[in-house]
Amino acid sequence: MGALAGALPSLLLGMLLMSAPETLGANPGLVVRITNKGLEYVAREGLVALQNKLHKITLPDFTGDVNIKHVGSGHYELYSLEVHSCELLGSALTPLPGQGLHFSISDSFIRVKGKWKVRKWKLKLQGSFDLKVEGITISVNLLLGSEPSGRPKVAVSSCSSHIRDVETHVSGDLGWLLNLFHSQIESKFQRMLESKICEKIEDSVPSDLQPYLQTLPVTTEIDDFMGIDYNLTEAPRATAQMLEVMLKGEIFSRDHRSPVAFLAPVMSLPEEHSRMVYFAISDYAFNTASLAYHEVGYLNFSITDDMVPPNSNLRLTTKSFRAFAPRLARKYPNMNLELQGAMVSAPSLNFSPGNVSSAPQMEVEAFVLLPNSIREPVFRLGVATNVSATLTFNTSKITGFLEPRKIQVELKESKVGVFSVEMLEALLNYYILNTLYPKVNDKLEKGFPLPLLKQIELYDPVLQIHKISVSGRHCCRFAQFCRIHYRRHVLLRLAASSCLCITRAVLRGRSLGLSLCHLFLLIPIEANCFCLLPLSIKANRWILTKLRDYVLKCLTQNKSY
C-alpha cells in the first residue's frame, strides 16, 4: 500500500499534464528579454520615425467667427497648413507591468506655417503666419498580445497629448487685425493639434508598427529538411524593468512534423540588465534539432569497398577479413561487404561551464552482398564516442562546430564467430572523422537564425554557459548573448518514492468529453533501478482540467509531489 501511495501523486500528475498537451507546450524553448537599456534604444529610433511622421502630418483648414471689442465680428480662415519643423525630445519607452509598454515624449516643439484670410465688413485681407507650438507632451500606452497565428500584436490602449504654449506671428497687410484675436485662434489650434497628434499615433500603430511586428518570423527555414518554430507561447510579459517574449523554439521536420516526446523546461532568467537584449535558449531547442535530424536519418551512413581509401590495410571484402574473421571468409568467399550505420537514438547535448558535449551511440551492421543482390547480415557493431562542441553567435544566427574524437567499437552480435574489431575501428574512425563530422559541421556552420525583426542585427555578442545546482541534484544551464542567456530548468520535483516519465499523449473521443492518455510510470525498486509501467487512463475532461489546474498552481509555489 505504501508503494502505491507513493506512486499515486506521480500518476495523478501524469493524468493532469497529459490531459492538456497544449498547456505543456506553452513552456518556451527560447525567451527574449529586452531590458530598459534596450527599450531606450528603441525609444530613440521610434522617436526619429515619429518625427518623420509628424513632418508629413496633414493639418486641416479651419475657419471661425470672432467678436472683437470695439471692432465687431469678423470671419477668419487658416489654410495651407504644414509642419515646417519638428523636434521631439525627452522620449522614454518603459515597461507597463501586466499590459505592455508606455511611450512618452516631453519638452518638444513643432513649427507650423500657413496662410490666413480675414473678412471684415467688405474688406478681405490675407497673408501668411508662423505658429510655434512649444512644450508638447505625449503619453501613449501600448497593449501587447499574441495572435492565434503566434505573432505579436500591438494596440493603443490610451493616448493623451498636451501643449503648453502656442505663439502666432502674422505677416501681411493689416496683419495686426488677426493679432487682435490671435489668442482665440491659438486656443482652437492647440485643441485641434492635440487631438491630431493622438489620431496620427492611433493610425500609425496598426498601419506601421503592427506590420513591422509581423516581420518577426513564426516559422523559419533552416535548410531543405528542417524549420524552426518561433510562435509566441503567450503574450509578451512586461515587468517593472524589462519586457520578455516567450517563443516555442522547436526545430522540426518540414516534410513530416511529429509531436516531441519531451517537454521544454521551465526557464527563469537571472536578474541581469546590463545589456540591451538577452536570449535565453534552453536545450529543448537543440535537442529537438537532434531529434528531428535523427528521425529523417540525417546521420545514417553506408560504407562500401569503393569508399575505402586505396592505401587502407582493410578492404570491405570477405577475403580481407580472412586473417581475423576466418569463418566469414570461408562461408562467403570473395564477396563484398557493406557497413550500414545509424544512431541508436537522437544524441542529446549536455551543457557545463565552458563546454557543450554529447555521447552519441551508433550501431553498425555488416552485410555480405550476395551474387543475387541480397544483403545478408553477418555481424553488428556498437560504436560509442564523446563529442565536444563549440557554440558561436553572429549578428543573426547561432552556429556551432563539433570537435572530433576517436570512437570505440565493440562486437555486439556475430553470425561468424567472435573476432577482433581493431581493423574495423580504424576504418570507421577514418570514415567518421573525414566524412560524417565534416557533414555535420557544414550544417552547424550554416547555423539556424535567431528570431529577429526586419532590419535588426545584434552586435557585441557575449556567450557564456553556466551550470548551477538546484536542490543539490538538478542542474540549470545559462548562456548569455548581448548578453544571451541559456538556461535549463527542472520541470517537476517529485517525491523520492516515484518519478514520472511522460512519452506521449493522444486525445481521442473529444465529442464524448473523454481523454485517453498514454504514459509510463517509473516506480523505483532500489537505487538506480526502476520498474517501467505502461498506463492508459480514460477520464472525464472536466475532472482532468480541475486536477491539472491544482497541480500547476502547486508547481508555481515550488511544492513537491
Short mmCIF file of N, CA and C in Angstrom, two decimals, residues 350-357 464-468 476-478:
data_model
loop_
_atom_site.label_atom_id
_atom_site.label_comp_id
_atom_site.label_asym_id
_atom_site.label_seq_id
_atom_site.Cartn_x
_atom_site.Cartn_y
_atom_site.Cartn_z
N ASN A 350 24.73 18.03 -23.67
CA ASN A 350 24.91 18.30 -22.24
C ASN A 350 25.75 19.56 -22.10
N PHE A 351 25.30 20.47 -21.24
CA PHE A 351 25.97 21.75 -21.08
C PHE A 351 26.59 21.84 -19.69
N SER A 352 27.82 22.31 -19.66
CA SER A 352 28.52 22.58 -18.41
C SER A 352 29.36 23.83 -18.64
N PRO A 353 29.90 24.45 -17.58
CA PRO A 353 30.62 25.71 -17.77
C PRO A 353 31.71 25.61 -18.83
N GLY A 354 31.56 26.42 -19.87
CA GLY A 354 32.55 26.46 -20.93
C GLY A 354 32.58 25.26 -21.83
N ASN A 355 31.58 24.40 -21.75
CA ASN A 355 31.65 23.17 -22.53
C ASN A 355 30.26 22.69 -22.94
N VAL A 356 30.19 22.19 -24.17
CA VAL A 356 29.00 21.52 -24.67
C VAL A 356 29.45 20.14 -25.14
N SER A 357 28.80 19.10 -24.67
CA SER A 357 29.25 17.76 -25.02
C SER A 357 28.07 16.86 -25.33
N GLN A 464 28.00 32.77 -22.76
CA GLN A 464 28.51 32.07 -21.59
C GLN A 464 27.58 30.90 -21.29
N ILE A 465 28.17 29.83 -20.80
CA ILE A 465 27.39 28.66 -20.39
C ILE A 465 27.73 28.37 -18.94
N HIS A 466 26.71 28.31 -18.11
CA HIS A 466 26.90 28.05 -16.69
C HIS A 466 26.14 26.80 -16.28
N LYS A 467 26.62 26.16 -15.27
CA LYS A 467 25.91 25.02 -14.70
C LYS A 467 25.68 25.32 -13.23
N ILE A 468 24.41 25.32 -12.84
CA ILE A 468 24.05 25.69 -11.48
C ILE A 468 23.29 24.55 -10.84
N CYS A 476 20.78 23.58 -13.86
CA CYS A 476 20.25 24.59 -14.75
C CYS A 476 21.42 25.14 -15.55
N ARG A 477 21.16 25.56 -16.75
CA ARG A 477 22.24 26.00 -17.62
C ARG A 477 21.90 27.35 -18.22
N PHE A 478 22.91 28.20 -18.31
CA PHE A 478 22.72 29.54 -18.84
C PHE A 478 23.67 29.79 -20.00
#
